[in-house]
Amino acid sequence: MKRTFIITHDNYKGYLKKIPKHFKAKSAYQFPLLIPFYIPTISNTYMILTIDDYCFITKFDQIEFEETTDEDLSDLLPVWKSKKIKRTYIEVLILLQKETKDEPDHEEFNDYFGKTLYWLNHFLSTLLIKTKNLQIKHITHKHFPYGLIYEYFNPANWNDREKMVTILNTNTEDSEKVISVQEWNKLVNDSFNQNFSLFPFTLSEKLAFKSLYYFREGLFQDCIIFIQTSIESLVKIYFLNYAYENNIDDIKIERILSKYKNLIEHHAPKFLQGDWQIKEKNILLYTYWNTTYKLRNKIVHFGYIPNIHEANAAIRAGLDFKKFITKNVKTIGKINELINGYYTQENYCYASDRFYNDTTFANQVEMKNYLSIINSEISNTSANT
């Protein structure tokens, strides 16, 4: 069945009755979202939310798919069969009190798309808590196809509509390069035969890669928490090696580890080269502290929700600082031997080589020409139908 918009001119007046009388809609964006999981709402239910100069009308519906594969696994997996899955379809109508423009504004649309996800996630969080349904997740722009077609119009004239496309994300995937036999053997050896003392480095890198994963998924609170945890664990690993070499008792170790700033400023010089006072001339430390660490505290203590630019800056500052720490470790027992056994070719932070910003919300200028081509094709198609 070919699906069209379910919020139409015919039923719009019914929704209009739920909107405050002082709100005068002069322009509108309309677009569909196919949620990557099932939301247990009744079909045709809707929400209306009016905030300042804009209003959201969000309508829910359910769609059933059949999950299949080209492979016949019936001989190997006797219980194999196609599976029917449900997904939730959401249609969004954003009403604005701003005068209708001659053509859609991509920057404006992306801003309101972000606000849509914010309020939708606010609803989903409440739904998760009340229903205890663990399938309900936080939604970001990364959960949708790279492009989203939307329509822009004046609610006074539903027939005169501009159809446009915006890029939500590139969803770039790493190339499917098969590793060599030599690489495979080294991976197996490093995984199972390495000195147990190297595992702390593995933990720090795993946390850093989790940060990159969450960034790509658009989960900006989580990515900042994980990059900070990666750095903090590494600093504490180096301190512990220093403490054990110098026979510092466990009670004093715990006391020092409990105060992170004190650990950095007063104890780091004992096991790291250089000046570790948090001041502007110590650029990497100062940038990390004020960009990554303080943002993590705002998230943890105040529930702050960072945007993509803040997350991007925090991860970059964190990765640069993480690499800097390891380069400046003093000779403490076998710590340098362990570092050289884990890191290779002076690559003191593997995650730093994999961090890139693949989210085009952050570089709309680069996508402008690409969008123009796609929108031109859409306009030509619309003119010929």
mmCIF file of N, CA, C and O in Angstrom, residues 28-106:
data_model
loop_
_atom_site.group_PDB
_atom_site.id
_atom_site.type_symbol
_atom_site.label_atom_id
_atom_site.label_comp_id
_atom_site.label_asym_id
_atom_site.label_seq_id
_atom_site.Cartn_x
_atom_site.Cartn_y
_atom_site.Cartn_z
ATOM 1 N N ALA A 28 4.618 26.087 7.824
ATOM 2 C CA ALA A 28 4.625 24.735 8.396
ATOM 3 C C ALA A 28 5.634 23.832 7.691
ATOM 4 O O ALA A 28 5.899 23.986 6.494
ATOM 5 N N TYR A 29 6.206 22.903 8.473
ATOM 6 C CA TYR A 29 7.032 21.819 7.935
ATOM 7 C C TYR A 29 6.325 20.507 8.271
ATOM 8 O O TYR A 29 5.811 20.333 9.372
ATOM 9 N N GLN A 30 6.307 19.585 7.313
ATOM 10 C CA GLN A 30 5.682 18.284 7.540
ATOM 11 C C GLN A 30 6.620 17.191 7.045
ATOM 12 O O GLN A 30 7.187 17.289 5.949
ATOM 13 N N PHE A 31 6.796 16.145 7.872
ATOM 14 C CA PHE A 31 7.710 15.072 7.475
ATOM 15 C C PHE A 31 7.379 13.789 8.247
ATOM 16 O O PHE A 31 6.783 13.839 9.328
ATOM 17 N N PRO A 32 7.751 12.624 7.688
ATOM 18 C CA PRO A 32 7.529 11.334 8.363
ATOM 19 C C PRO A 32 8.806 10.815 9.010
ATOM 20 O O PRO A 32 9.917 11.138 8.581
ATOM 21 N N LEU A 33 8.653 10.007 10.050
ATOM 22 C CA LEU A 33 9.780 9.324 10.685
ATOM 23 C C LEU A 33 9.395 7.868 10.911
ATOM 24 O O LEU A 33 8.338 7.597 11.479
ATOM 25 N N LEU A 34 10.241 6.960 10.471
ATOM 26 C CA LEU A 34 10.029 5.543 10.767
ATOM 27 C C LEU A 34 10.961 5.192 11.922
ATOM 28 O O LEU A 34 12.175 5.109 11.762
ATOM 29 N N ILE A 35 10.397 5.014 13.102
ATOM 30 C CA ILE A 35 11.169 4.759 14.311
ATOM 31 C C ILE A 35 11.770 3.345 14.249
ATOM 32 O O ILE A 35 11.094 2.405 13.826
ATOM 33 N N PRO A 36 13.029 3.170 14.655
ATOM 34 C CA PRO A 36 13.681 1.863 14.512
ATOM 35 C C PRO A 36 13.262 0.826 15.552
ATOM 36 O O PRO A 36 13.947 -0.174 15.736
ATOM 37 N N PHE A 37 12.169 1.058 16.254
ATOM 38 C CA PHE A 37 11.634 0.071 17.190
ATOM 39 C C PHE A 37 10.140 0.333 17.350
ATOM 40 O O PHE A 37 9.587 1.267 16.762
ATOM 41 N N TYR A 38 9.491 -0.526 18.113
ATOM 42 C CA TYR A 38 8.041 -0.432 18.297
ATOM 43 C C TYR A 38 7.714 0.378 19.548
ATOM 44 O O TYR A 38 8.250 0.119 20.619
ATOM 45 N N ILE A 39 6.874 1.378 19.384
ATOM 46 C CA ILE A 39 6.410 2.173 20.518
ATOM 47 C C ILE A 39 4.973 1.740 20.818
ATOM 48 O O ILE A 39 4.106 1.825 19.942
ATOM 49 N N PRO A 40 4.704 1.248 22.016
ATOM 50 C CA PRO A 40 3.372 0.694 22.321
ATOM 51 C C PRO A 40 2.289 1.768 22.482
ATOM 52 O O PRO A 40 1.768 2.000 23.562
ATOM 53 N N THR A 41 1.994 2.429 21.370
ATOM 54 C CA THR A 41 0.909 3.416 21.378
ATOM 55 C C THR A 41 -0.189 2.954 20.429
ATOM 56 O O THR A 41 0.063 2.223 19.468
ATOM 57 N N ILE A 42 -1.400 3.366 20.678
ATOM 58 C CA ILE A 42 -2.531 3.017 19.816
ATOM 59 C C ILE A 42 -2.403 3.782 18.503
ATOM 60 O O ILE A 42 -2.054 4.962 18.492
ATOM 61 N N SER A 43 -2.666 3.109 17.388
ATOM 62 C CA SER A 43 -2.617 3.777 16.089
ATOM 63 C C SER A 43 -3.571 4.958 16.066
ATOM 64 O O SER A 43 -4.655 4.917 16.670
ATOM 65 N N ASN A 44 -3.146 6.002 15.371
ATOM 66 C CA ASN A 44 -3.924 7.238 15.192
ATOM 67 C C ASN A 44 -3.991 8.107 16.445
ATOM 68 O O ASN A 44 -4.734 9.082 16.474
ATOM 69 N N THR A 45 -3.217 7.756 17.489
ATOM 70 C CA THR A 45 -3.124 8.674 18.624
ATOM 71 C C THR A 45 -2.166 9.807 18.237
ATOM 72 O O THR A 45 -1.339 9.662 17.331
ATOM 73 N N TYR A 46 -2.275 10.922 18.923
ATOM 74 C CA TYR A 46 -1.430 12.050 18.560
ATOM 75 C C TYR A 46 -1.128 12.902 19.792
ATOM 76 O O TYR A 46 -1.782 12.801 20.830
ATOM 77 N N MET A 47 -0.094 13.736 19.653
ATOM 78 C CA MET A 47 0.267 14.689 20.696
ATOM 79 C C MET A 47 0.332 16.072 20.071
ATOM 80 O O MET A 47 0.748 16.221 18.910
ATOM 81 N N ILE A 48 -0.065 17.080 20.832
ATOM 82 C CA ILE A 48 0.080 18.469 20.408
ATOM 83 C C ILE A 48 0.821 19.219 21.504
ATOM 84 O O ILE A 48 0.455 19.142 22.672
ATOM 85 N N LEU A 49 1.880 19.898 21.120
ATOM 86 C CA LEU A 49 2.699 20.619 22.090
ATOM 87 C C LEU A 49 3.008 22.003 21.524
ATOM 88 O O LEU A 49 3.615 22.123 20.455
ATOM 89 N N THR A 50 2.584 23.049 22.224
ATOM 90 C CA THR A 50 2.847 24.421 21.793
ATOM 91 C C THR A 50 3.895 25.044 22.706
ATOM 92 O O THR A 50 3.745 25.050 23.923
ATOM 93 N N ILE A 51 4.986 25.524 22.083
ATOM 94 C CA ILE A 51 6.085 26.121 22.843
ATOM 95 C C ILE A 51 6.484 27.428 22.156
ATOM 96 O O ILE A 51 6.938 27.425 21.014
ATOM 97 N N ASP A 52 6.301 28.533 22.857
ATOM 98 C CA ASP A 52 6.701 29.840 22.336
ATOM 99 C C ASP A 52 6.091 30.087 20.945
ATOM 100 O O ASP A 52 4.885 30.136 20.812
ATOM 101 N N ASP A 53 6.963 30.161 19.924
ATOM 102 C CA ASP A 53 6.473 30.524 18.595
ATOM 103 C C ASP A 53 6.293 29.334 17.658
ATOM 104 O O ASP A 53 6.139 29.498 16.460
ATOM 105 N N TYR A 54 6.322 28.117 18.199
ATOM 106 C CA TYR A 54 6.101 26.960 17.330
ATOM 107 C C TYR A 54 5.227 25.922 18.026
ATOM 108 O O TYR A 54 5.056 25.929 19.246
ATOM 109 N N CYS A 55 4.686 25.013 17.224
ATOM 110 C CA CYS A 55 3.769 23.987 17.739
ATOM 111 C C CYS A 55 4.030 22.684 17.008
ATOM 112 O O CYS A 55 4.206 22.675 15.781
ATOM 113 N N PHE A 56 4.087 21.590 17.764
ATOM 114 C CA PHE A 56 4.262 20.262 17.175
ATOM 115 C C PHE A 56 2.929 19.517 17.193
ATOM 116 O O PHE A 56 2.261 19.461 18.220
ATOM 117 N N ILE A 57 2.571 18.925 16.069
ATOM 118 C CA ILE A 57 1.500 17.932 16.043
ATOM 119 C C ILE A 57 2.173 16.633 15.618
ATOM 120 O O ILE A 57 2.752 16.548 14.543
ATOM 121 N N THR A 58 2.132 15.641 16.469
ATOM 122 C CA THR A 58 2.820 14.372 16.210
ATOM 123 C C THR A 58 1.805 13.242 16.235
ATOM 124 O O THR A 58 1.143 13.027 17.252
ATOM 125 N N LYS A 59 1.691 12.528 15.135
ATOM 126 C CA LYS A 59 0.703 11.444 15.040
ATOM 127 C C LYS A 59 1.423 10.102 14.913
ATOM 128 O O LYS A 59 2.409 9.969 14.181
ATOM 129 N N PHE A 60 0.903 9.092 15.626
ATOM 130 C CA PHE A 60 1.526 7.769 15.674
ATOM 131 C C PHE A 60 0.718 6.743 14.872
ATOM 132 O O PHE A 60 -0.512 6.774 14.863
ATOM 133 N N ASP A 61 1.433 5.836 14.233
ATOM 134 C CA ASP A 61 0.799 4.709 13.552
ATOM 135 C C ASP A 61 1.760 3.526 13.638
ATOM 136 O O ASP A 61 2.939 3.695 13.967
ATOM 137 N N GLN A 62 1.272 2.324 13.352
ATOM 138 C CA GLN A 62 2.104 1.122 13.430
ATOM 139 C C GLN A 62 2.196 0.463 12.057
ATOM 140 O O GLN A 62 1.218 0.424 11.308
ATOM 141 N N ILE A 63 3.394 -0.025 11.726
ATOM 142 C CA ILE A 63 3.627 -0.689 10.445
ATOM 143 C C ILE A 63 4.268 -2.048 10.720
ATOM 144 O O ILE A 63 5.143 -2.165 11.585
ATOM 145 N N GLU A 64 3.845 -3.072 9.980
ATOM 146 C CA GLU A 64 4.405 -4.416 10.154
ATOM 147 C C GLU A 64 5.242 -4.782 8.942
ATOM 148 O O GLU A 64 4.828 -4.610 7.797
ATOM 149 N N PHE A 65 6.474 -5.264 9.197
ATOM 150 C CA PHE A 65 7.384 -5.686 8.144
ATOM 151 C C PHE A 65 7.655 -7.181 8.283
ATOM 152 O O PHE A 65 7.457 -7.767 9.344
ATOM 153 N N GLU A 66 8.160 -7.781 7.195
ATOM 154 C CA GLU A 66 8.615 -9.168 7.262
ATOM 155 C C GLU A 66 10.118 -9.171 7.055
ATOM 156 O O GLU A 66 10.616 -8.699 6.033
ATOM 157 N N GLU A 67 10.837 -9.659 8.036
ATOM 158 C CA GLU A 67 12.293 -9.691 7.983
ATOM 159 C C GLU A 67 12.731 -10.991 7.326
ATOM 160 O O GLU A 67 12.449 -12.081 7.824
ATOM 161 N N THR A 68 13.414 -10.889 6.200
ATOM 162 C CA THR A 68 13.839 -12.084 5.464
ATOM 163 C C THR A 68 15.319 -11.953 5.091
ATOM 164 O O THR A 68 15.943 -10.913 5.286
ATOM 165 N N THR A 69 15.869 -13.033 4.540
ATOM 166 C CA THR A 69 17.248 -13.013 4.046
ATOM 167 C C THR A 69 17.308 -13.812 2.752
ATOM 168 O O THR A 69 16.467 -14.690 2.497
ATOM 169 N N ASP A 70 18.298 -13.500 1.914
ATOM 170 C CA ASP A 70 18.476 -14.246 0.667
ATOM 171 C C ASP A 70 19.060 -15.636 0.925
ATOM 172 O O ASP A 70 19.009 -16.517 0.067
ATOM 173 N N GLU A 71 19.644 -15.822 2.104
ATOM 174 C CA GLU A 71 20.245 -17.116 2.445
ATOM 175 C C GLU A 71 19.173 -18.089 2.930
ATOM 176 O O GLU A 71 18.273 -17.717 3.682
ATOM 177 N N ASP A 72 19.276 -19.352 2.501
ATOM 178 C CA ASP A 72 18.402 -20.406 3.009
ATOM 179 C C ASP A 72 19.157 -21.139 4.119
ATOM 180 O O ASP A 72 20.072 -21.913 3.860
ATOM 181 N N LEU A 73 18.780 -20.873 5.367
ATOM 182 C CA LEU A 73 19.482 -21.453 6.517
ATOM 183 C C LEU A 73 18.712 -22.622 7.129
ATOM 184 O O LEU A 73 19.065 -23.076 8.223
ATOM 185 N N SER A 74 17.716 -23.110 6.447
ATOM 186 C CA SER A 74 16.827 -24.108 7.048
ATOM 187 C C SER A 74 17.541 -25.412 7.416
ATOM 188 O O SER A 74 17.182 -26.066 8.396
ATOM 189 N N ASP A 75 18.578 -25.803 6.641
ATOM 190 C CA ASP A 75 19.290 -27.048 6.964
ATOM 191 C C ASP A 75 20.205 -26.869 8.179
ATOM 192 O O ASP A 75 20.430 -27.808 8.947
ATOM 193 N N LEU A 76 20.758 -25.673 8.332
ATOM 194 C CA LEU A 76 21.689 -25.417 9.428
ATOM 195 C C LEU A 76 20.974 -24.963 10.692
ATOM 196 O O LEU A 76 21.384 -25.286 11.800
ATOM 197 N N LEU A 77 19.930 -24.181 10.485
ATOM 198 C CA LEU A 77 19.151 -23.679 11.610
ATOM 199 C C LEU A 77 17.691 -24.084 11.377
ATOM 200 O O LEU A 77 16.932 -23.356 10.748
ATOM 201 N N PRO A 78 17.313 -25.262 11.873
ATOM 202 C CA PRO A 78 15.978 -25.807 11.590
ATOM 203 C C PRO A 78 14.829 -24.883 11.980
ATOM 204 O O PRO A 78 13.755 -24.955 11.401
ATOM 205 N N VAL A 79 15.054 -24.012 12.961
ATOM 206 C CA VAL A 79 13.941 -23.156 13.393
ATOM 207 C C VAL A 79 13.891 -21.865 12.581
ATOM 208 O O VAL A 79 13.080 -20.992 12.853
ATOM 209 N N TRP A 80 14.797 -21.739 11.598
ATOM 210 C CA TRP A 80 14.847 -20.502 10.822
ATOM 211 C C TRP A 80 13.545 -20.279 10.062
ATOM 212 O O TRP A 80 13.031 -21.152 9.396
ATOM 213 N N LYS A 81 13.047 -19.107 10.141
ATOM 214 C CA LYS A 81 11.887 -18.708 9.351
ATOM 215 C C LYS A 81 11.829 -17.192 9.321
ATOM 216 O O LYS A 81 12.461 -16.501 10.131
ATOM 217 N N SER A 82 11.103 -16.665 8.364
ATOM 218 C CA SER A 82 10.993 -15.213 8.284
ATOM 219 C C SER A 82 10.248 -14.697 9.516
ATOM 220 O O SER A 82 9.401 -15.381 10.082
ATOM 221 N N LYS A 83 10.595 -13.525 9.906
ATOM 222 C CA LYS A 83 10.057 -12.973 11.139
ATOM 223 C C LYS A 83 9.318 -11.673 10.855
ATOM 224 O O LYS A 83 9.813 -10.818 10.132
ATOM 225 N N LYS A 84 8.151 -11.533 11.428
ATOM 226 C CA LYS A 84 7.395 -10.296 11.270
ATOM 227 C C LYS A 84 7.769 -9.348 12.413
ATOM 228 O O LYS A 84 7.804 -9.740 13.569
ATOM 229 N N ILE A 85 8.087 -8.128 12.043
ATOM 230 C CA ILE A 85 8.467 -7.138 13.038
ATOM 231 C C ILE A 85 7.591 -5.896 12.904
ATOM 232 O O ILE A 85 7.140 -5.560 11.809
ATOM 233 N N LYS A 86 7.353 -5.261 14.014
ATOM 234 C CA LYS A 86 6.559 -4.032 14.021
ATOM 235 C C LYS A 86 7.456 -2.826 14.248
ATOM 236 O O LYS A 86 8.387 -2.875 15.043
ATOM 237 N N ARG A 87 7.155 -1.761 13.539
ATOM 238 C CA ARG A 87 7.837 -0.494 13.723
ATOM 239 C C ARG A 87 6.778 0.601 13.834
ATOM 240 O O ARG A 87 5.676 0.470 13.317
ATOM 241 N N THR A 88 7.160 1.671 14.501
ATOM 242 C CA THR A 88 6.221 2.768 14.680
ATOM 243 C C THR A 88 6.507 3.877 13.669
ATOM 244 O O THR A 88 7.657 4.291 13.504
ATOM 245 N N TYR A 89 5.468 4.293 13.005
ATOM 246 C CA TYR A 89 5.531 5.390 12.047
ATOM 247 C C TYR A 89 5.023 6.643 12.742
ATOM 248 O O TYR A 89 3.982 6.623 13.403
ATOM 249 N N ILE A 90 5.803 7.714 12.648
ATOM 250 C CA ILE A 90 5.403 8.975 13.255
ATOM 251 C C ILE A 90 5.360 10.049 12.176
ATOM 252 O O ILE A 90 6.275 10.141 11.347
ATOM 253 N N GLU A 91 4.320 10.816 12.190
ATOM 254 C CA GLU A 91 4.238 11.938 11.263
ATOM 255 C C GLU A 91 4.253 13.225 12.074
ATOM 256 O O GLU A 91 3.557 13.342 13.087
ATOM 257 N N VAL A 92 5.067 14.158 11.647
ATOM 258 C CA VAL A 92 5.241 15.401 12.395
ATOM 259 C C VAL A 92 4.822 16.591 11.543
ATOM 260 O O VAL A 92 5.212 16.702 10.376
ATOM 261 N N LEU A 93 4.025 17.455 12.134
ATOM 262 C CA LEU A 93 3.663 18.730 11.511
ATOM 263 C C LEU A 93 4.134 19.831 12.458
ATOM 264 O O LEU A 93 3.678 19.909 13.604
ATOM 265 N N ILE A 94 5.067 20.640 11.997
ATOM 266 C CA ILE A 94 5.573 21.753 12.802
ATOM 267 C C ILE A 94 4.947 23.042 12.295
ATOM 268 O O ILE A 94 5.119 23.406 11.126
ATOM 269 N N LEU A 95 4.213 23.703 13.164
ATOM 270 C CA LEU A 95 3.570 24.968 12.811
ATOM 271 C C LEU A 95 4.385 26.124 13.390
ATOM 272 O O LEU A 95 4.790 26.082 14.556
ATOM 273 N N LEU A 96 4.603 27.139 12.564
ATOM 274 C CA LEU A 96 5.366 28.311 12.987
ATOM 275 C C LEU A 96 4.525 29.569 12.839
ATOM 276 O O LEU A 96 3.716 29.678 11.917
ATOM 277 N N GLN A 97 4.748 30.503 13.735
ATOM 278 C CA GLN A 97 4.063 31.787 13.627
ATOM 279 C C GLN A 97 4.822 32.754 12.715
ATOM 280 O O GLN A 97 4.370 33.855 12.451
ATOM 281 N N LYS A 98 5.958 32.306 12.196
ATOM 282 C CA LYS A 98 6.747 33.128 11.284
ATOM 283 C C LYS A 98 6.076 33.185 9.920
ATOM 284 O O LYS A 98 5.453 32.217 9.480
ATOM 285 N N GLU A 99 6.236 34.314 9.246
ATOM 286 C CA GLU A 99 5.679 34.467 7.906
ATOM 287 C C GLU A 99 6.290 33.433 6.962
ATOM 288 O O GLU A 99 7.476 33.093 7.075
ATOM 289 N N THR A 100 5.496 32.948 6.024
ATOM 290 C CA THR A 100 5.987 31.972 5.054
ATOM 291 C C THR A 100 7.080 32.573 4.188
ATOM 292 O O THR A 100 6.937 33.689 3.674
ATOM 293 N N LYS A 101 8.180 31.834 4.048
ATOM 294 C CA LYS A 101 9.283 32.292 3.194
ATOM 295 C C LYS A 101 9.061 31.832 1.762
ATOM 296 O O LYS A 101 8.252 30.935 1.494
ATOM 297 N N ASP A 102 9.798 32.445 0.831
ATOM 298 C CA ASP A 102 9.659 32.060 -0.574
ATOM 299 C C ASP A 102 10.101 30.620 -0.799
ATOM 300 O O ASP A 102 9.607 29.943 -1.697
ATOM 301 N N GLU A 103 11.050 30.171 0.003
ATOM 302 C CA GLU A 103 11.518 28.789 -0.121
ATOM 303 C C GLU A 103 11.951 28.281 1.252
ATOM 304 O O GLU A 103 12.233 29.076 2.155
ATOM 305 N N PRO A 104 11.988 26.971 1.442
ATOM 306 C CA PRO A 104 12.357 26.402 2.749
ATOM 307 C C PRO A 104 13.765 26.806 3.160
ATOM 308 O O PRO A 104 14.634 27.056 2.325
ATOM 309 N N ASP A 105 13.978 26.875 4.454
ATOM 310 C CA ASP A 105 15.273 27.217 5.024
ATOM 311 C C ASP A 105 15.831 25.966 5.689
ATOM 312 O O ASP A 105 15.318 25.510 6.710
ATOM 313 N N HIS A 106 16.892 25.396 5.113
ATOM 314 C CA HIS A 106 17.448 24.137 5.641
ATOM 315 C C HIS A 106 17.944 24.285 7.072
ATOM 316 O O HIS A 106 17.755 23.396 7.902
#
